XYZ file of C-alpha atoms in Angstrom:
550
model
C 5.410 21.658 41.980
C 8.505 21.101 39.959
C 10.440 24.265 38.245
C 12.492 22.226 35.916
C 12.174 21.712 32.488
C 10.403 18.063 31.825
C 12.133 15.739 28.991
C 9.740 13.931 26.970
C 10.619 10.625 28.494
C 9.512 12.324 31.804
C 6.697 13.959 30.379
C 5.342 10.875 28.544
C 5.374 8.673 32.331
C 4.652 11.288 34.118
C 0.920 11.406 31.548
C 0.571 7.803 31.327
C 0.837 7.126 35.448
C -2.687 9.291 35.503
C -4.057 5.906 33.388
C -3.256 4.067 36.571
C -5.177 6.299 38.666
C -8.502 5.346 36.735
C -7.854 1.508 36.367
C -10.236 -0.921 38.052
C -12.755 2.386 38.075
C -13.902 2.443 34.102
C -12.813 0.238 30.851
C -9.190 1.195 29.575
C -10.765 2.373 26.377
C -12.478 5.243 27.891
C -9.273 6.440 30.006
C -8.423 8.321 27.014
C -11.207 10.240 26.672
C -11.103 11.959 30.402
C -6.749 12.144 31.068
C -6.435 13.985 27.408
C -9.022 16.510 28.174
C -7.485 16.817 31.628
C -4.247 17.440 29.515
C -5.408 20.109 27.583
C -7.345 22.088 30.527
C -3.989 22.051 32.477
C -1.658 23.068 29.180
C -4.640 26.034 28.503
C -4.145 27.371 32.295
C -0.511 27.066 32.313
C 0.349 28.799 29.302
C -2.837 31.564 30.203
C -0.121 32.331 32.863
C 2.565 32.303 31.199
C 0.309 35.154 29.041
C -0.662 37.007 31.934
C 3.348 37.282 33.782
C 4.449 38.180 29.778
C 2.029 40.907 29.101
C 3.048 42.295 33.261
C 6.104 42.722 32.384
C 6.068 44.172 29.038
C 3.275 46.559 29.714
C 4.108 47.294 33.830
C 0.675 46.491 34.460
C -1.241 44.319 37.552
C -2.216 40.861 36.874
C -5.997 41.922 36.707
C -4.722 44.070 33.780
C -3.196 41.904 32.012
C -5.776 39.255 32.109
C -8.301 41.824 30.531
C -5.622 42.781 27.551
C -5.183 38.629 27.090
C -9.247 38.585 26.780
C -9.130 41.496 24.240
C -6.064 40.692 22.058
C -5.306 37.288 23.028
C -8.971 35.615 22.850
C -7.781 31.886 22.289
C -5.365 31.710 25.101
C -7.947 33.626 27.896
C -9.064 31.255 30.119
C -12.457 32.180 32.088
C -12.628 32.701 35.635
C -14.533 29.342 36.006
C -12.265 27.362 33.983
C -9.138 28.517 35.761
C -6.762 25.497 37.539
C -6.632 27.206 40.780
C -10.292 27.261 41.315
C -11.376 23.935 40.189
C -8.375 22.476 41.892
C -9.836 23.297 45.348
C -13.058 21.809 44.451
C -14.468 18.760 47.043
C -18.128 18.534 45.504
C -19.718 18.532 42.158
C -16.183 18.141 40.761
C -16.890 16.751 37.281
C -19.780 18.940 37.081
C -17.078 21.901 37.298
C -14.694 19.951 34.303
C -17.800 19.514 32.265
C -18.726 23.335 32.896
C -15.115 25.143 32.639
C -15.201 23.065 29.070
C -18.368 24.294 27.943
C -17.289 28.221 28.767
C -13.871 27.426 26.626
C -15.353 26.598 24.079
C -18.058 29.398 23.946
C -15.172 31.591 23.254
C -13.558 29.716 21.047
C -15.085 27.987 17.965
C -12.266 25.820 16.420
C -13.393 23.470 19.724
C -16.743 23.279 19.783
C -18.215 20.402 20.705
C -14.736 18.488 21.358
C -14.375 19.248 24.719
C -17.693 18.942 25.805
C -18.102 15.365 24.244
C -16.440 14.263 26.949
C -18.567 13.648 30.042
C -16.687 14.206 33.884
C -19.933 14.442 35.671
C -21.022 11.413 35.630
C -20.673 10.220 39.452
C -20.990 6.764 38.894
C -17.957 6.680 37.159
C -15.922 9.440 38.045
C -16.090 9.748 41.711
C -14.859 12.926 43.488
C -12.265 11.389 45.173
C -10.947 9.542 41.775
C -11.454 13.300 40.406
C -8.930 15.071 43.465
C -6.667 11.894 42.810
C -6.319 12.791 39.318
C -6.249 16.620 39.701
C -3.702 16.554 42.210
C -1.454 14.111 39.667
C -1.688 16.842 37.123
C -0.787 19.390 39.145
C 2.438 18.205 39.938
C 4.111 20.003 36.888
C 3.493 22.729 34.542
C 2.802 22.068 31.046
C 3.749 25.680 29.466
C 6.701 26.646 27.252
C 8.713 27.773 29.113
C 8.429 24.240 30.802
C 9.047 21.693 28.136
C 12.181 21.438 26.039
C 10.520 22.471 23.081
C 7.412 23.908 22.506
C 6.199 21.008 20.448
C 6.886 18.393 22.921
C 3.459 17.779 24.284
C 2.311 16.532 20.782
C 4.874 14.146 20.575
C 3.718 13.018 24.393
C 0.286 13.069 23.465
C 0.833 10.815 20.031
C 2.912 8.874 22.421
C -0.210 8.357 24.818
C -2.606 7.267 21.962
C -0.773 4.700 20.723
C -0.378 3.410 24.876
C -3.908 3.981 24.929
C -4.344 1.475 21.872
C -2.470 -1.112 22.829
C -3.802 -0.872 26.098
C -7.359 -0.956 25.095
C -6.073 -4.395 22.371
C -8.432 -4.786 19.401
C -10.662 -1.132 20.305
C -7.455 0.431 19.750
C -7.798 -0.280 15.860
C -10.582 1.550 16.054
C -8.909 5.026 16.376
C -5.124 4.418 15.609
C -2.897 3.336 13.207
C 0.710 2.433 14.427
C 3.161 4.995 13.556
C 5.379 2.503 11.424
C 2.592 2.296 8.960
C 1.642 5.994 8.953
C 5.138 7.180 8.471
C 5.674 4.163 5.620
C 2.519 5.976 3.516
C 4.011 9.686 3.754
C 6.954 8.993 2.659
C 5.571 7.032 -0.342
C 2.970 9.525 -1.295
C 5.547 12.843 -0.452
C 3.343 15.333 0.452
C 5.014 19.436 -0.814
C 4.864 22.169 0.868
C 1.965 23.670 -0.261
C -0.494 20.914 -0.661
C -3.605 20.429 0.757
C -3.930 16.469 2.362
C -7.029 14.482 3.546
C -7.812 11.892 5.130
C -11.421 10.934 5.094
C -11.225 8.455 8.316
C -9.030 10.746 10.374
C -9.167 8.627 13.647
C -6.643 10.516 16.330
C -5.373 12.308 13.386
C -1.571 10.454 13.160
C -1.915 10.656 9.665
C -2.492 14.136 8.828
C 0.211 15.575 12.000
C 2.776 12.863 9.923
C 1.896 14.523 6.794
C 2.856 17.670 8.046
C 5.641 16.942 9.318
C 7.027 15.546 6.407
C 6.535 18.709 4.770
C 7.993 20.521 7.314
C 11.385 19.377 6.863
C 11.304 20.652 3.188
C 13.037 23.444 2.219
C 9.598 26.288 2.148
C 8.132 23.567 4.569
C 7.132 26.164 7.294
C 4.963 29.494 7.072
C 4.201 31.447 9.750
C 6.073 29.187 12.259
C 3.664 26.482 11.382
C 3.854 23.691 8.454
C 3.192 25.030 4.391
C 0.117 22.700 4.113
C -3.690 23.030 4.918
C -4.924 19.778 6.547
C -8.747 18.021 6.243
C -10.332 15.235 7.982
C -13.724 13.583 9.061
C -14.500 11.031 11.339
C -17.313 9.390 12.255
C -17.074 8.378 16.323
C -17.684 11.632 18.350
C -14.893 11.189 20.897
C -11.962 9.978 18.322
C -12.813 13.481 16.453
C -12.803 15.257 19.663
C -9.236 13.588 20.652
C -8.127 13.900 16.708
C -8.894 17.869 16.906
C -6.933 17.909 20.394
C -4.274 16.435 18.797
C -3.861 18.602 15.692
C -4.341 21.278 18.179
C -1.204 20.580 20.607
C 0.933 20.201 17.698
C -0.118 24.062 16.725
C -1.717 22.490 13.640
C -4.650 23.929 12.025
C -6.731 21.531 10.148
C -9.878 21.417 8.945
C -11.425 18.769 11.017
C -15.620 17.560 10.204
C -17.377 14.437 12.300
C -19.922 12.415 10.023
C -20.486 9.751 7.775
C -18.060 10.117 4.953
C -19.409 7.556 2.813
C -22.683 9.274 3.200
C -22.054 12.607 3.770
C -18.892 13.756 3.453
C -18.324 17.346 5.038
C -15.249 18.892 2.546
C -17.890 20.093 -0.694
C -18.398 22.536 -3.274
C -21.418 23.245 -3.706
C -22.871 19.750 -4.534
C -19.695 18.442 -5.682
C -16.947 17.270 -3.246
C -13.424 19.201 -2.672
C -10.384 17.257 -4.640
C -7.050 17.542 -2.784
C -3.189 17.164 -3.614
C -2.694 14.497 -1.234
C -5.305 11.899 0.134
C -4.653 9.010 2.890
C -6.274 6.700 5.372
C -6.881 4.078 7.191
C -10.459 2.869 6.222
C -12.178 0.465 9.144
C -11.723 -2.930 7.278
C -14.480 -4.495 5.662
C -16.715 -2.321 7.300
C -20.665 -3.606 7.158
C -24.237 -2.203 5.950
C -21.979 0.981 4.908
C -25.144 3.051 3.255
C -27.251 3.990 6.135
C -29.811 5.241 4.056
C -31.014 1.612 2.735
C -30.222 -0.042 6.121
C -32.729 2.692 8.026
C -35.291 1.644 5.212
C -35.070 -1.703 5.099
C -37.598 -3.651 2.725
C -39.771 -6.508 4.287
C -41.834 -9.498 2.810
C -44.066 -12.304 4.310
C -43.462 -15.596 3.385
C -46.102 -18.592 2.641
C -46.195 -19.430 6.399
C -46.598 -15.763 7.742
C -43.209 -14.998 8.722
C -42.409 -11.377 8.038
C -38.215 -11.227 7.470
C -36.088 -8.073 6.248
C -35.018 -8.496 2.450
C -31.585 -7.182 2.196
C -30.994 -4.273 -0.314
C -29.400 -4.709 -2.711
C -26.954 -1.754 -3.097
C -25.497 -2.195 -6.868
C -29.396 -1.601 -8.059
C -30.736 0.455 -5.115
C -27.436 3.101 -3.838
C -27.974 6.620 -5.854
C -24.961 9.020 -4.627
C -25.598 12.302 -5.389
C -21.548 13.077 -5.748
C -20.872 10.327 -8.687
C -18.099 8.871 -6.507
C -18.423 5.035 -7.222
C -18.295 5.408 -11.003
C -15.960 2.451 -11.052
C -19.195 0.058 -9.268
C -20.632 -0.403 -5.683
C -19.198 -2.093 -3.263
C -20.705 -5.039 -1.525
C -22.981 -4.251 1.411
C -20.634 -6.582 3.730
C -17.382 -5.093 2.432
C -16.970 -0.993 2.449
C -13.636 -1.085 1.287
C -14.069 0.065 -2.068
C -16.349 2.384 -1.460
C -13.539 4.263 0.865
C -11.222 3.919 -1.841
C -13.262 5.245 -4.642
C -14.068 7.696 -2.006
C -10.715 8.979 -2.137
C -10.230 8.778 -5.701
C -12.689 10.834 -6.188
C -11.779 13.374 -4.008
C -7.926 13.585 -5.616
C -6.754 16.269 -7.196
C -5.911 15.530 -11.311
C -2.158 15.581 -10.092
C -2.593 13.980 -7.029
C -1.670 10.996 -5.172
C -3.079 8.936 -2.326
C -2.238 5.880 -0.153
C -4.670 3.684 1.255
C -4.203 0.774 3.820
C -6.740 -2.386 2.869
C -7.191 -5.763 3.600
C -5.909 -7.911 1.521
C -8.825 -9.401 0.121
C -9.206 -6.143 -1.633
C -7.112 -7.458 -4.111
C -8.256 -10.564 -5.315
C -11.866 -10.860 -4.053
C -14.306 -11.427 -7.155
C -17.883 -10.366 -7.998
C -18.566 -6.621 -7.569
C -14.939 -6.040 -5.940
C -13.300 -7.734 -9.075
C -15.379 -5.457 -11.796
C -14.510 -2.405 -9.357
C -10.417 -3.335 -9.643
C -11.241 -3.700 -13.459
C -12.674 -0.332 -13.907
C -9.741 1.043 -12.262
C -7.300 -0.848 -13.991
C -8.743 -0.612 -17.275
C -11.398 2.536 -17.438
C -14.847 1.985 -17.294
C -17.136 4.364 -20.211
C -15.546 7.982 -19.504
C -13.362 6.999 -16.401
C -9.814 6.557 -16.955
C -8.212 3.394 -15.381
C -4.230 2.597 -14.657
C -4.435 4.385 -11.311
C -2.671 2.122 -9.426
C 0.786 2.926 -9.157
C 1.994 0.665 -6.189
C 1.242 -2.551 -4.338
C 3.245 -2.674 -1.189
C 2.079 -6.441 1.223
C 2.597 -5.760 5.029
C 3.496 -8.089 7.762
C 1.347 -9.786 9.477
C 0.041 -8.628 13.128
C 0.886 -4.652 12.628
C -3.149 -3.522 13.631
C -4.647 -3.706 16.527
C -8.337 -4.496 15.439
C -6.607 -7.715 13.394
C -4.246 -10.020 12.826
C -4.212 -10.351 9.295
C -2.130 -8.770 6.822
C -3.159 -5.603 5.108
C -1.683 -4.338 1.978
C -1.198 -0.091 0.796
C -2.191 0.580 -3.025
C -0.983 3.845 -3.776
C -2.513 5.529 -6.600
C -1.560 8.357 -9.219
C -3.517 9.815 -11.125
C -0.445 11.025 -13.161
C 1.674 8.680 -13.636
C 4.868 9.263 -15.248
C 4.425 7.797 -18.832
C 7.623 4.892 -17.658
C 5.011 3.681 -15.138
C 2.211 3.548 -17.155
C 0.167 0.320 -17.661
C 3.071 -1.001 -14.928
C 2.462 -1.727 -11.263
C 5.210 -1.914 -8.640
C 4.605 -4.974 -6.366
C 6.440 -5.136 -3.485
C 6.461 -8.051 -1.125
C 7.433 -6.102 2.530
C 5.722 -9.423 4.311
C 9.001 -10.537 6.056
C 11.094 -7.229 7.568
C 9.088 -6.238 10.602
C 10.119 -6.439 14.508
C 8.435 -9.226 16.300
C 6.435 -7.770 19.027
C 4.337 -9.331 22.252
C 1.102 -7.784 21.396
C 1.780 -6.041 17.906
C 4.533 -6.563 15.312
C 5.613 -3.430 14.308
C 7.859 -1.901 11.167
C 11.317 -0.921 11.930
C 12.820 1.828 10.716
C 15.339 -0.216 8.480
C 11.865 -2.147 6.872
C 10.588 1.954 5.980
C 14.036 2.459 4.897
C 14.039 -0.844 2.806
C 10.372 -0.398 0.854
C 10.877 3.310 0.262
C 14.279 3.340 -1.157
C 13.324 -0.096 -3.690
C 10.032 1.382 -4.704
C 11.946 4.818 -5.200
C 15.110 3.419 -7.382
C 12.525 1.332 -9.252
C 10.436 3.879 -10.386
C 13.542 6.222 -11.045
C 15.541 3.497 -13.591
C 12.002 3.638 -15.237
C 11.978 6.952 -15.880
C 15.507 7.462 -16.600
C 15.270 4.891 -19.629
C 12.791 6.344 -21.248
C 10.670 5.079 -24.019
C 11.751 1.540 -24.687
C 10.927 -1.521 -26.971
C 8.626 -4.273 -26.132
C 11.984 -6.019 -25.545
C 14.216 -4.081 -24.035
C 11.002 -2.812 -21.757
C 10.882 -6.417 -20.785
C 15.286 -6.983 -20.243
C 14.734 -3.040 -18.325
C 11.998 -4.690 -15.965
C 14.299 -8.027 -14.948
C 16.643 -5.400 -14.002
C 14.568 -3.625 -11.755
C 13.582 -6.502 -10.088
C 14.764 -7.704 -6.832
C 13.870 -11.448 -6.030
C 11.245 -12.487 -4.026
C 10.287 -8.798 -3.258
C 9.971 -6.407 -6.261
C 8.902 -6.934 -9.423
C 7.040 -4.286 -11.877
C 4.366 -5.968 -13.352
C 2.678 -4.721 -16.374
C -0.930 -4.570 -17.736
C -0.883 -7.672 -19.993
C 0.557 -10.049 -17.197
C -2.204 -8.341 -14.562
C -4.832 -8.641 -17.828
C -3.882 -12.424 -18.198
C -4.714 -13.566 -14.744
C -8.261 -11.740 -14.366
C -7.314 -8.180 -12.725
C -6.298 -10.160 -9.827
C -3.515 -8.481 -8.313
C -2.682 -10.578 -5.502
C 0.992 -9.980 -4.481
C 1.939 -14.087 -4.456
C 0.821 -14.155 -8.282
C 3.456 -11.575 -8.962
C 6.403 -12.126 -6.970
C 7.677 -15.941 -5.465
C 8.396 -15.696 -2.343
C 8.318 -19.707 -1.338
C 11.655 -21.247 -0.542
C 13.550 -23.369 -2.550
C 13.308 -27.167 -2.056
C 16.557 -29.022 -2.187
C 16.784 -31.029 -5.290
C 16.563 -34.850 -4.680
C 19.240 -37.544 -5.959
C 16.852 -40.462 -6.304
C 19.959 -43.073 -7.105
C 21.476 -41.840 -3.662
C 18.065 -42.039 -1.706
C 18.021 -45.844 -3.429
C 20.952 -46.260 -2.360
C 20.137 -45.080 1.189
C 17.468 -47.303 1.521
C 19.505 -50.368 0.911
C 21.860 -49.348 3.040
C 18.800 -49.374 5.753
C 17.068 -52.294 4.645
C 20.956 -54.572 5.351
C 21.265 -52.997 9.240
C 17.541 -53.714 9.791
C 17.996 -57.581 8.582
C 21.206 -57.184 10.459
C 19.933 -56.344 14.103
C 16.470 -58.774 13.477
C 19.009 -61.401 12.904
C 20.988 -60.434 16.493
C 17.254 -59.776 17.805
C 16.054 -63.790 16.731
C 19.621 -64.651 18.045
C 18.879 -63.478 21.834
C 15.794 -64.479 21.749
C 16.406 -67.798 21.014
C 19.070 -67.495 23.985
C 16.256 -66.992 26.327
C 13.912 -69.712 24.632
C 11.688 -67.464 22.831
């Protein structure tokens, strides 16, 4: 077993060869599952004994001593005798029956895992052979994953972030299902700017790239760290058992603590207060696009009729009459039953702090798309009875090809629910469609593109403020300023007003190419010119022919 210190590069091969071990055995979208609980039961043993030689030689004690002061002072580090490397290591039988039941005794002790190591299943035989199981046990045991082994004690986050996003590209479109590529993630923090301080959500936490981006953000803020971890209290529910078991794993090897909840959010969302829901300083996420029959309740109670030859067939419900939530959240409308989106996003508005801001990532239907979607977008634009409207600080188009689970394009809105009073009634459209890095499976935003949208949308909104209170006309000369061709314009309220709330990007900004302007006496001219050598080489033509007695 190696003694020296692994790099991440070696760290992050070293992790991702184990996916090799289990191909051709079970899908690529379930290696994830078994190698990252594998990763944790190894990093738990190895830093237990890192514990146990610590508290030897500060207290002069045996090993059996030190293990019992780790179990009474040190309770989330103490690893039972069951659970322990060295003994499941020498297992031959009944292997994944041992994983499954070291798992179940770690968490009995400690309750900020329960039920995420245990969702994932290593005794099933038919899978997970016993031989596959040695293979794999005996590839993790070739080095230790505590401190005093990494370069820095934060490294094994990075390497497990690192094996997600393998993970997703290796598992193609199910990959969108629990990860969003880091480009994008990093692209929302920085436009939202979490503080030190704040408390963030995200309401479709995935793996949980968001909220560990968030934090680190904040971290590198002067005040960004507390108590050796980042100034910010995290939240986040999921829905899919296994991405909230790997999304708590992951907050949990970057020494995060977070606030993590599995359910429906749309129908019962975990974070409340008594029967209202908690409002935070900072909300993001990733929504599924356009996700289907998104209120369970009338989908488990569907309606049926018989029709004049006897057929019985399911009548649809229709959820702008029949959807009652009991937490007022879609006061701006309901969204369609074949398109979730703005539920998610009223979701999140209403789960913002009065001060806060939030980015969202949505298809870009979102923003054009008529009917129920096009009242909702009015609402927020404009205020609908008590509910205030100009939320929507930013527009920001993506590239095409960034998400695994699509090809299309998505677009962030960012909202504000306090604007500055420049920005108000204004929206800043940004056209980011055309700076990304051109990749085999995925494009993917450089750091130069983050750079790019950041800065603009930053130096925008600052010239804004700086001016002040302006004129209709100099507001008007102040916004041509601002504006950088064919990707930034800020648009306000009576230009969006005029065209119907619709706020898709291409009505905004021009981003076609110029077409040369055409000299119609020199294409005349041209033609001529074409017309004489044509008559010119029939007549040559006629004159060989004639030559052979055609």
């Amino acid at each position: 077993m190696s003694a020296e210190k692994l790099t991440l590069e070696k760290l992050e091969t070293w992790l991702w060869d184990s996916a090799d071990i289990m191909r051709g055995s079970i899908d690529s979208s379930d290696f994830k599952n078994y190698i990252f609980g594998l990763i944790f039961l190894k990093r738990l043993n190895d830093v237990f004994l890192e514990r146990i030689n610590q508290e030897m030689e500060k207290e002069g004690c045996s090993k059996e001593e030190a293990i019992a002061i780790i179990e009474e002072d040190y309770a989330n580090e103490f690893v039972p005798v069951d659970a322990r490397w060295d003994n499941i290591i020498k297992k031959t039988e009944n292997i994944g029956e041992s994983i499954d039941e070291a798992f179940a005794e770690i968490e009995a002790q400690n309750t900020e895992l329960e039920r995420v190591l245990t969702a994932i299943k290593f005794g099933d035989k038919e899978r997970l052979s016993n031989d596959l199981l040695q293979r794999l046990l005996r590839h993790f045991n070739k080095h230790k994953l505590g401190n005093n082994n990494l370069y820095k004690a934060d490294m094994l986050g990075d390497a497990y972030e690192y094996l997600i996003a393998q993970f997703a590209d290796d598992a193609g479109k199910k990959g969108g299902e629990f990860y969003t590529p880091h480009g994008v993630v990093e692209l929302i923090v920085k436009l939202i700017d979490p503080q030190p301080g704040h408390e963030i959500y995200d309401p479709t936490f995935g793996c949980g790239g968001m909220l560990v981006e968030s934090a680190r953000h904040i971290a590198e803020k002067p005040n960004g760290m507390r108590f050796g971890k980042p100034n910010c209290v995290l939240y986040g529910q999921e829905r899919n058992l296994g991405t909230w078991a790997i999304g708590k794993l992951n907050l949990f090897l970057h020494n995060m603590t977070a606030k993590l909840e599995r359910g429906d959010t749309l129908v019962d969302p975990k974070h409340k207060d008594g029967n209202s829901i908690l409002s935070f300083d900072r909300v993001i996420a990733n929504p599924p696009f356009s996700a289907l029959d998104w209120w369970t309740p009338l989908e488990a109670n569907k309606q049926t009729k018989t029709d004049k030859n006897g057929n019985v067939k399911e009548v649809a419900p229709k959820y702008n009459k029949e959807l009652k939530d009991p937490y007022g959240r879609f006061s701006y409308g309901i969204a369609p039953r074949k398109k979730a989106d703005f539920a998610f996003v009223q979701h999140m508005v209403a789960s913002l702090k009065e001060d806060g801001r939030m980015g969202v990532v949505v298809p870009h239907g979102v923003l054009f798309r008529e009917g129920d979607e096009g009242k909702i977008r009015k609402g927020m634009l404009k205020g609908i009875n008590d509910f205030k409207g100009d939320l929507i600080e930013g527009i920001i188009g993506l590239p095409t090809g960034l998400f695994y689970n699509t090809g299309i394009a998505a677009t962030i809105i960012l909202i504000n629910k306090n604007k500055p009073t420049a920005l108000k009634n204004k929206i800043v459209f940004i056209d980011a469609s055309e700076g990304f890095e051109e990749g085999k499976n995925q494009n993917k935003l450089r750091d130069t593109d983050i750079t790019t949208i950041t800065s603009r949308f930053s130096k925008a909104v600052e010239q804004l403020v700086e001016a002040g209170e302006q004129t209709q006309e100099k507001t008007k000369s102040l916004l041509q300023q601002v504006e950088v061709e064919k990707y930034l314009r800020v648009v306000e309220m009576e230009e969006i007003e005029q065209n119907d709330f619709n706020l898709n990007i291409n009505r905004y900004i021009d981003n076609s190419e110029e077409e040369a302007l055409v000299n119609i006496t020199d294409v005349l001219t041209s033609i001529k010119q074409i017309d004489q050598e044509l008559n010119e080489v029939d007549a040559k033509l006629s004159k060989y022919l004639t030559v052979v007695g055609i």
